Short mmCIF file of C-alpha atoms and ligand atoms in Angstrom, two decimals:
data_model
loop_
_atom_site.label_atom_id
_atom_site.label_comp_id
_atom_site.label_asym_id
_atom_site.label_seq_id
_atom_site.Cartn_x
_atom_site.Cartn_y
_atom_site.Cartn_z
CA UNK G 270 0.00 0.00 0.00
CA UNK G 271 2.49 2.64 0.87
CA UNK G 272 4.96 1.27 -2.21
CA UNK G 273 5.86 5.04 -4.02
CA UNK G 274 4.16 4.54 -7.22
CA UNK G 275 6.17 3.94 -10.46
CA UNK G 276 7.22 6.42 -11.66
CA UNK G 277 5.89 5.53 -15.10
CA UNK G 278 3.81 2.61 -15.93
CA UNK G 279 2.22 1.32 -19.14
CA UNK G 280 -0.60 -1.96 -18.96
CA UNK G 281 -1.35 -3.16 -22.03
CA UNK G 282 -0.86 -0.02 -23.69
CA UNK G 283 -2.08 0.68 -27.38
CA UNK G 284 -0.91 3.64 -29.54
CA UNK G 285 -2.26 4.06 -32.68
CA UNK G 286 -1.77 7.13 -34.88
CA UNK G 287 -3.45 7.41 -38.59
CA UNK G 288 -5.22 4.03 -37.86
CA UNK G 289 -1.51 2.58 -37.42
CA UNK G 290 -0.40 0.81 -34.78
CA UNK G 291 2.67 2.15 -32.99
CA UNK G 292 2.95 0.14 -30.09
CA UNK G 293 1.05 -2.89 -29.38
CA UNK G 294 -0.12 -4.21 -25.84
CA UNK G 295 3.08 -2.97 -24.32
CA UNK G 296 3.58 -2.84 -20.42
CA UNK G 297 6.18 -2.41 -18.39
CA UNK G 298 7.22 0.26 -15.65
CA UNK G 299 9.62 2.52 -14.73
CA UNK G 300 11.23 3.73 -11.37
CA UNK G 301 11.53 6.82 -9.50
CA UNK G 302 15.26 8.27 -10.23
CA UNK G 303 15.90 5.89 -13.51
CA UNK G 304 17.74 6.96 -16.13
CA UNK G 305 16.20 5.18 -18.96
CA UNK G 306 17.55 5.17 -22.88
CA UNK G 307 14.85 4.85 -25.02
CA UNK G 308 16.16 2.94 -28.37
CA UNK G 309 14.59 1.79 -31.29
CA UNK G 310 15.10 2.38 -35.35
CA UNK G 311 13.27 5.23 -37.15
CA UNK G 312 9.57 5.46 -36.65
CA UNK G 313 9.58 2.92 -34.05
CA UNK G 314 7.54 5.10 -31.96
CA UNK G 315 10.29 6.65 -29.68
CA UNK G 316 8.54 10.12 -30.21
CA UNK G 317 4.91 8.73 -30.04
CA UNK G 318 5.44 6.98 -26.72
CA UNK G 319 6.61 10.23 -25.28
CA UNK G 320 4.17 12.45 -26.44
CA UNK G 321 1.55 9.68 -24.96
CA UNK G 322 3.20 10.35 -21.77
CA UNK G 323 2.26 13.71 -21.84
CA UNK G 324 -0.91 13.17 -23.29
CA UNK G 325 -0.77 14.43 -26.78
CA UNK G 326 -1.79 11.32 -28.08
CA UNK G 327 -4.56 9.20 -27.01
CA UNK G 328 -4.04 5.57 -25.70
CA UNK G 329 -6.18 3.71 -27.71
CA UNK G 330 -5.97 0.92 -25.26
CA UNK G 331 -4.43 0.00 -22.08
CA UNK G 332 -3.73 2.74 -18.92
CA UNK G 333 -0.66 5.16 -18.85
CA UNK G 334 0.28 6.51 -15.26
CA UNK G 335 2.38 9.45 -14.06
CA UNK G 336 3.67 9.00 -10.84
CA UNK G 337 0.96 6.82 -9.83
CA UNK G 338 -1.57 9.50 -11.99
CA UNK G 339 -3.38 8.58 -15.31
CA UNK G 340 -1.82 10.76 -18.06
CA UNK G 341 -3.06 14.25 -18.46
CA UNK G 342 -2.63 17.25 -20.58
CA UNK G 343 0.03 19.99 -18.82
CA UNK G 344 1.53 17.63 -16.15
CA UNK G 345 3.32 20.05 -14.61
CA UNK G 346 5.48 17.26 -13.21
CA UNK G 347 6.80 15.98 -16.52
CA UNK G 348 9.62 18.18 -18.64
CA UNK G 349 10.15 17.91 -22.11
CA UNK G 350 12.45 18.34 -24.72
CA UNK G 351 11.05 17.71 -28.17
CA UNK G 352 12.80 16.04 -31.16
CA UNK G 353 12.11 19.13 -33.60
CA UNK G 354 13.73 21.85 -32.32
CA UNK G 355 13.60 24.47 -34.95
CA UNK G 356 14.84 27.53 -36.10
CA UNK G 357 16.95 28.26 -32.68
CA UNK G 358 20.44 28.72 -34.18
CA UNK G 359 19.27 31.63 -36.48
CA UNK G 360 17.82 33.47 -33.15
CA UNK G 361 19.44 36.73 -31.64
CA UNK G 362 17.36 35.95 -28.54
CA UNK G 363 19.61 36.20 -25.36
CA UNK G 364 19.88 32.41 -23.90
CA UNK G 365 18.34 34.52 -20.80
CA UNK G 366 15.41 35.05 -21.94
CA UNK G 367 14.83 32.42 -23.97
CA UNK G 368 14.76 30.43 -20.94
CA UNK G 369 12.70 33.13 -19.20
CA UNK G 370 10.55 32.79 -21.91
CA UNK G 371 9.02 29.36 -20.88
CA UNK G 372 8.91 30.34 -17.42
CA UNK G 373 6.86 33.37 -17.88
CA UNK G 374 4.31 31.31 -20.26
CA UNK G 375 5.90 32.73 -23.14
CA UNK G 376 5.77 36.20 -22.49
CA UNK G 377 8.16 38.33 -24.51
CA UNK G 378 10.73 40.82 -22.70
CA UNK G 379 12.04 39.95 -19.61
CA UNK G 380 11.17 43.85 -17.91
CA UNK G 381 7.80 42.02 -17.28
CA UNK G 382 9.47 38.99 -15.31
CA UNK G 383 8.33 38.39 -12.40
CA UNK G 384 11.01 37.99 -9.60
CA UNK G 385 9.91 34.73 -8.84
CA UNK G 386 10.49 33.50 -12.63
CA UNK G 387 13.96 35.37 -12.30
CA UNK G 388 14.64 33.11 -9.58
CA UNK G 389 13.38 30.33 -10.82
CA UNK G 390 15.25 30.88 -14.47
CA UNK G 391 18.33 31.69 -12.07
CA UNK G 392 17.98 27.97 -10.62
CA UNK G 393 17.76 26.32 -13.99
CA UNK G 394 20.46 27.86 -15.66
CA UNK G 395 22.40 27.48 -12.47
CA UNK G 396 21.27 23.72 -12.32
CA UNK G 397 23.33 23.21 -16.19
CA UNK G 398 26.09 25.46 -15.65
CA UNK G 399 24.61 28.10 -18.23
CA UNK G 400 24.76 31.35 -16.00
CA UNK G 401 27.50 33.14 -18.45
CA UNK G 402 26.76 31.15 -21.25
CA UNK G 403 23.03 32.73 -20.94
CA UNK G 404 24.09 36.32 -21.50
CA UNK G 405 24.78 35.39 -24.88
CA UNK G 406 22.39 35.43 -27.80
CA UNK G 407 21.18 31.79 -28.82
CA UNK G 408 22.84 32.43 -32.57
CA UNK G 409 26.58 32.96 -31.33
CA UNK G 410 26.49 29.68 -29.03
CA UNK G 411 27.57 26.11 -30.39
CA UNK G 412 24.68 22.94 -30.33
CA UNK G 413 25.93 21.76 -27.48
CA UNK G 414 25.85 25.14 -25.15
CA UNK G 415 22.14 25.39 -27.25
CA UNK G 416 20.93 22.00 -26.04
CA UNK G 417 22.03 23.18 -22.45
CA UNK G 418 19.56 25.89 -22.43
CA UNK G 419 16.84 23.24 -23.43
CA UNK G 420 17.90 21.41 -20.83
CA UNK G 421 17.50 24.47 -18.85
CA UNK G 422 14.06 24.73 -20.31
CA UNK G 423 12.90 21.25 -19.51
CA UNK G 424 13.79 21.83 -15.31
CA UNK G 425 11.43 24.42 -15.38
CA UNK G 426 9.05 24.25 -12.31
CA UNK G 427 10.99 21.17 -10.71
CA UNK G 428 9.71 18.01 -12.56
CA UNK G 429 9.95 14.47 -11.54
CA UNK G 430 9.93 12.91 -14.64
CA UNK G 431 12.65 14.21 -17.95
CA UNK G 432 11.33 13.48 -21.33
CA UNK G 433 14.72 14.44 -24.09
CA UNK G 434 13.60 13.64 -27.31
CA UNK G 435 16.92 12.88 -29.27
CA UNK G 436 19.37 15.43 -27.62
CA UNK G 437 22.13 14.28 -29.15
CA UNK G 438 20.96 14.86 -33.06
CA UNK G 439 24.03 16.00 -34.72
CA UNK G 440 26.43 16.76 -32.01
CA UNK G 441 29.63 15.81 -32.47
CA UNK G 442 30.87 13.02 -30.08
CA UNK G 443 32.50 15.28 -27.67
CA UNK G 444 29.06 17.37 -27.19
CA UNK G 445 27.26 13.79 -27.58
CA UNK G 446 29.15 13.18 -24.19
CA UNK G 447 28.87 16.65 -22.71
CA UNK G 448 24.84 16.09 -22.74
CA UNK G 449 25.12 13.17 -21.79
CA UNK G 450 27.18 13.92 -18.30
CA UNK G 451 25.24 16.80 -18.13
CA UNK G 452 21.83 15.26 -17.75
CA UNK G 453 23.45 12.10 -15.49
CA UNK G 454 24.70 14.75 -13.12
CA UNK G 455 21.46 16.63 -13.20
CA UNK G 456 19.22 13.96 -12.99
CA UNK G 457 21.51 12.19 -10.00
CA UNK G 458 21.53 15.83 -8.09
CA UNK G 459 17.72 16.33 -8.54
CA UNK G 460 16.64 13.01 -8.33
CA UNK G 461 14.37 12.59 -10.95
CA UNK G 462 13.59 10.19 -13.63
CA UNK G 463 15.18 10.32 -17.23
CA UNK G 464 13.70 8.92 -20.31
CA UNK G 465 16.27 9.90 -22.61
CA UNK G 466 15.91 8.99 -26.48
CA UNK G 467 19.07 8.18 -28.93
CA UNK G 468 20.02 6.32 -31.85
CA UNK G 469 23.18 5.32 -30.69
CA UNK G 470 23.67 3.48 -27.48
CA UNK G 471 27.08 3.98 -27.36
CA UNK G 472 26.67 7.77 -25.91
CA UNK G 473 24.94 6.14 -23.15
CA UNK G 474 26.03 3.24 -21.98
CA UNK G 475 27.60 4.80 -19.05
CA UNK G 476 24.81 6.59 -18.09
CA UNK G 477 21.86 4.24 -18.27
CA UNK G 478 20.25 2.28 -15.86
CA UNK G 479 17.92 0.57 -18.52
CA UNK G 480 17.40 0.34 -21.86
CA UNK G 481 14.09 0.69 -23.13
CA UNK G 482 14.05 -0.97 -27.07
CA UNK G 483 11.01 -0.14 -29.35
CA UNK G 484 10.37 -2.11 -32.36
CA UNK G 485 7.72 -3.48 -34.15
CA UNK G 486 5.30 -2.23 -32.47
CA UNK G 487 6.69 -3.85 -29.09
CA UNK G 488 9.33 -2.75 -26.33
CA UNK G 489 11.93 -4.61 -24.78
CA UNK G 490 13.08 -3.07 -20.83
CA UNK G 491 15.52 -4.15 -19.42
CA UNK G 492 19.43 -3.79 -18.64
CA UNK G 493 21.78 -3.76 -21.69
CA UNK G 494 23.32 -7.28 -20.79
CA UNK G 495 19.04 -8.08 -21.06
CA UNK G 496 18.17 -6.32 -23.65
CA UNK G 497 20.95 -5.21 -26.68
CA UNK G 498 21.39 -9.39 -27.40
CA UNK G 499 21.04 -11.22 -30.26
CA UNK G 500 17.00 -12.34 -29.82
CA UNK G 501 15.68 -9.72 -28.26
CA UNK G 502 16.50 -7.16 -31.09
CA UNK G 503 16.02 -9.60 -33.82
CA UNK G 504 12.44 -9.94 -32.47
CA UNK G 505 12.04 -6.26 -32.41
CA UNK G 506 14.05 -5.40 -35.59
CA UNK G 507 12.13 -8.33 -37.21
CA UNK G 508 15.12 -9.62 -38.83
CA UNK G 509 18.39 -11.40 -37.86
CA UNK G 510 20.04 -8.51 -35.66
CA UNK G 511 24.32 -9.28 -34.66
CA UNK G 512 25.37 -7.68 -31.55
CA UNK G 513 28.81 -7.25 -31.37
CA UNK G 514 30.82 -5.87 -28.63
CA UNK G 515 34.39 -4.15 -29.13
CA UNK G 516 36.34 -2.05 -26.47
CA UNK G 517 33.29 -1.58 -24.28
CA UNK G 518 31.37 -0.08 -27.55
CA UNK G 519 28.28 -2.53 -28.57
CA UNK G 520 27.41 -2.24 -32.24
CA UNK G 521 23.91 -3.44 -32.97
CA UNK G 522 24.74 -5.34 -36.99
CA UNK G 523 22.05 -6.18 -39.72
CA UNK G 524 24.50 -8.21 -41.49
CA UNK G 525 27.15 -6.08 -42.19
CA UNK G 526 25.24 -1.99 -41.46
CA UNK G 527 25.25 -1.24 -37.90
CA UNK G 528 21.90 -0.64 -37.82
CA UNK G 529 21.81 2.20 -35.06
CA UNK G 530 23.74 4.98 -37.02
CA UNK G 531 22.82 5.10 -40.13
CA UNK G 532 19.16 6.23 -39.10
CA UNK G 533 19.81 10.01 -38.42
CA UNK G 534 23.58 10.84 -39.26
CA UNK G 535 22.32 13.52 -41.13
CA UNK G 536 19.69 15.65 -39.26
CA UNK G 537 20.64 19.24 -39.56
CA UNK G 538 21.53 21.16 -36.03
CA UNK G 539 18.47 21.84 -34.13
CA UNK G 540 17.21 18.64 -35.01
CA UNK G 541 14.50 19.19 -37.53
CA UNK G 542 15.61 16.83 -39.72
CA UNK G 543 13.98 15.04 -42.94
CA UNK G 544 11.81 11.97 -40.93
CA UNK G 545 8.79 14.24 -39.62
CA UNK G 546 5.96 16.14 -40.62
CA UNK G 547 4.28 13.13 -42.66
CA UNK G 548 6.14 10.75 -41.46
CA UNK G 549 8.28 9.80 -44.80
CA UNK G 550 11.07 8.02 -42.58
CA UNK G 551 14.24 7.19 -44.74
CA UNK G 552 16.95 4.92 -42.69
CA UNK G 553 20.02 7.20 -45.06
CA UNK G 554 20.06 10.97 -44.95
CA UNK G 555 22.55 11.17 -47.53
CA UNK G 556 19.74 12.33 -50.53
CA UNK G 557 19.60 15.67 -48.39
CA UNK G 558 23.53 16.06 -47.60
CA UNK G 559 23.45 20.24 -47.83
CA UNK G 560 19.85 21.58 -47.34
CA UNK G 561 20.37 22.24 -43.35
CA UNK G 562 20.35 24.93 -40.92
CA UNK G 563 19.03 27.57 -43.65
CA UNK G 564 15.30 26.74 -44.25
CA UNK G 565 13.72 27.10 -40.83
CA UNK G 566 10.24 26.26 -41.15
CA UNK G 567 8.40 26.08 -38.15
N1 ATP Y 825 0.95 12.68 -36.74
C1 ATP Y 825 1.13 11.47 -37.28
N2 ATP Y 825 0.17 10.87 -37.99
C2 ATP Y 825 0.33 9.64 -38.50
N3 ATP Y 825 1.43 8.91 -38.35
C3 ATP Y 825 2.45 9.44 -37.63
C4 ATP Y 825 2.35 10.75 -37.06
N4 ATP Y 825 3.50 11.01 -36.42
C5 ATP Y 825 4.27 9.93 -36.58
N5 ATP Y 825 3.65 8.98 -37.32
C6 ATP Y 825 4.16 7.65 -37.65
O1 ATP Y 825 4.22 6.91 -36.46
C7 ATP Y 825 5.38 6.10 -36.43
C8 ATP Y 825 6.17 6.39 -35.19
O2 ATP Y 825 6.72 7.69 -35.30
P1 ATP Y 825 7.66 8.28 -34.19
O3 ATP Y 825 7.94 9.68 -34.58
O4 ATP Y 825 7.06 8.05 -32.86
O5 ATP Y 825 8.96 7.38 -34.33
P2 ATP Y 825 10.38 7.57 -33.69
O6 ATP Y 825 10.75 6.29 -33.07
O7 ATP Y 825 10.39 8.77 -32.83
O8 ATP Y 825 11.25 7.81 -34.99
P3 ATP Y 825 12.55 8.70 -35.20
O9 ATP Y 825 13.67 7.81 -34.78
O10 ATP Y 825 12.56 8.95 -36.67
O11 ATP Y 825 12.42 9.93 -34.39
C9 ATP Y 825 6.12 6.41 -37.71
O12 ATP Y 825 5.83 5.38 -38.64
C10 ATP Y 825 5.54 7.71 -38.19
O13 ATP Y 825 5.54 7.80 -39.58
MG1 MG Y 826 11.41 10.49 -32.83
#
């Protein structure tokens, strides 16, 4: 009776989205103060699941608790870091405010901050090491300092439960780490829970407690010993699947691809890459090798 309640649990869950099945009668659960990579190839329903957490899509079967609480619209206890993150390198925004921005329900110009969000803004940025690196407009700071304001963002109003959509799209492997540290340090200091999504398990591996593996239509929790082996991801890649270990890296093979990298090597910076907005996936970026970081769209 007085167990603390998960600190996510799915029963049975259902997600369907254009009369597709995403995930199919999927349960398992989630514990307070887990830091939990969520895996899986392209369209495997990495960003789906997440936005079910926070109730932007629908369960169409199956229960989805928060902390114990059925999902709901504007959980105030869950942050979250969307995949797409548009347009933010081209913006001459000080990292200040656009942090202050979310905390002040999107009001422009700080004058009109409150003290209390100027605290609270002052704890985030604090929280990620960002103080100086916030007096600077967005459009002069590199994708890793960028992703550390989101971060920023996301601990807005203290939550218990991190959803990162892809952070690491298109850093290089030194910022790949950064993040990475970054959010284990965070997430250790605060306490909360981490559901942190990647296409490469490598950047992880020395951060996770589990791994949670979507694929066809099913999920796979466990640790990576459990999970990243030879059945497992063959049943979820629904095809023979090699896992190979070398130096402490683990490769995930489809014969001879790695399977993992290939899927979004060439998003452009802040993430909007070419695998959203009508959902034409393509495992190999390289037909769109140039058109980044100029057309921001959204
Ligand atoms: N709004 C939508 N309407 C219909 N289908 C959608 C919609 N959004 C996504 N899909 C489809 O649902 C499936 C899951 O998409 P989702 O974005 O959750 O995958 P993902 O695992 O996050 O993929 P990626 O690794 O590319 O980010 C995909 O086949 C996608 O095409
Ligand atoms: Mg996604």
């Amino acid at each position: 009776m007085n167990r603390s309640p998960h600190a996510l649990e799915l029963e049975r869950v259902t997600l369907e989205l254009a009369g597709r099945t995403i995930l199919r009668d999927v349960s398992f659960s989630i514990e307070p103060g887990e830091f939990v990579g969520v895996l899986g190839p392209n369209g495997a329903g990495k960003t789906t699941l997440m936005r079910a957490i926070l109730g932007l899509v629908p369960t169409a079967g199956g229960s989805l608790r928060v902390g114990g609480t059925p999902v709901a619209r504007g959980n105030a206890s869950i942050g979250y870091m969307p995949q797409i993150r548009s347009a933010l390198s081209g913006r001459r925004v000080r990292g200040y405010d656009f942090v202050a921005m979310a905390a002040d329900g999107h009001r422009w110009g700080l004058p009109h901050a409150s003290a209390a969000t100027r605290h609270e803004v002052d704890r985030v940025l604090e929280l990620v090491g960002a103080a100086q690196l916030a007096r600077r407009p967005l459009s002069e700071l590199s994708g890793g300092e960028r992703q550390r304001l989101l971060l920023a963002q996301c601990l807005l109003g203290g939550p218990k439960l991190l959803l990162l959509d892809e952070p690491l799209i298109s850093l290089d492997p030194n910022h790949q780490r950064g993040v990475v540290e970054l959010v284990r340090r965070v997430q250790r200091e605060l306490g909360i829970t981490v559901l942190f999504s990647a296409h490469e398990l490598n950047p992880l591996l020395n951060a996770l407690d589990r791994v949670l593996y979507l694929g066809n239509g099913v999920a796979a929790l466990g640790t990576v010993d459990e999970v990243i082996t030879k059945p497992v991801l063959s049943r979820l890649y629904g095809s023979p699947i090699d896992v190979m270990r070398v130096n402490g890296r683990i490769f995930v093979m489809s014969g001879d691809v790695e399977v993992e990298k290939h899927d979004h090597e060439h998003e452009d910076e802040d993430g909007n890459g070419h695998s959203h907005g009508g959902g034409h996936h393509h495992g190999h970026g390289h037909a769109h090798p140039h058109d980044s970081g100029h057309s921001h769209d959204v």
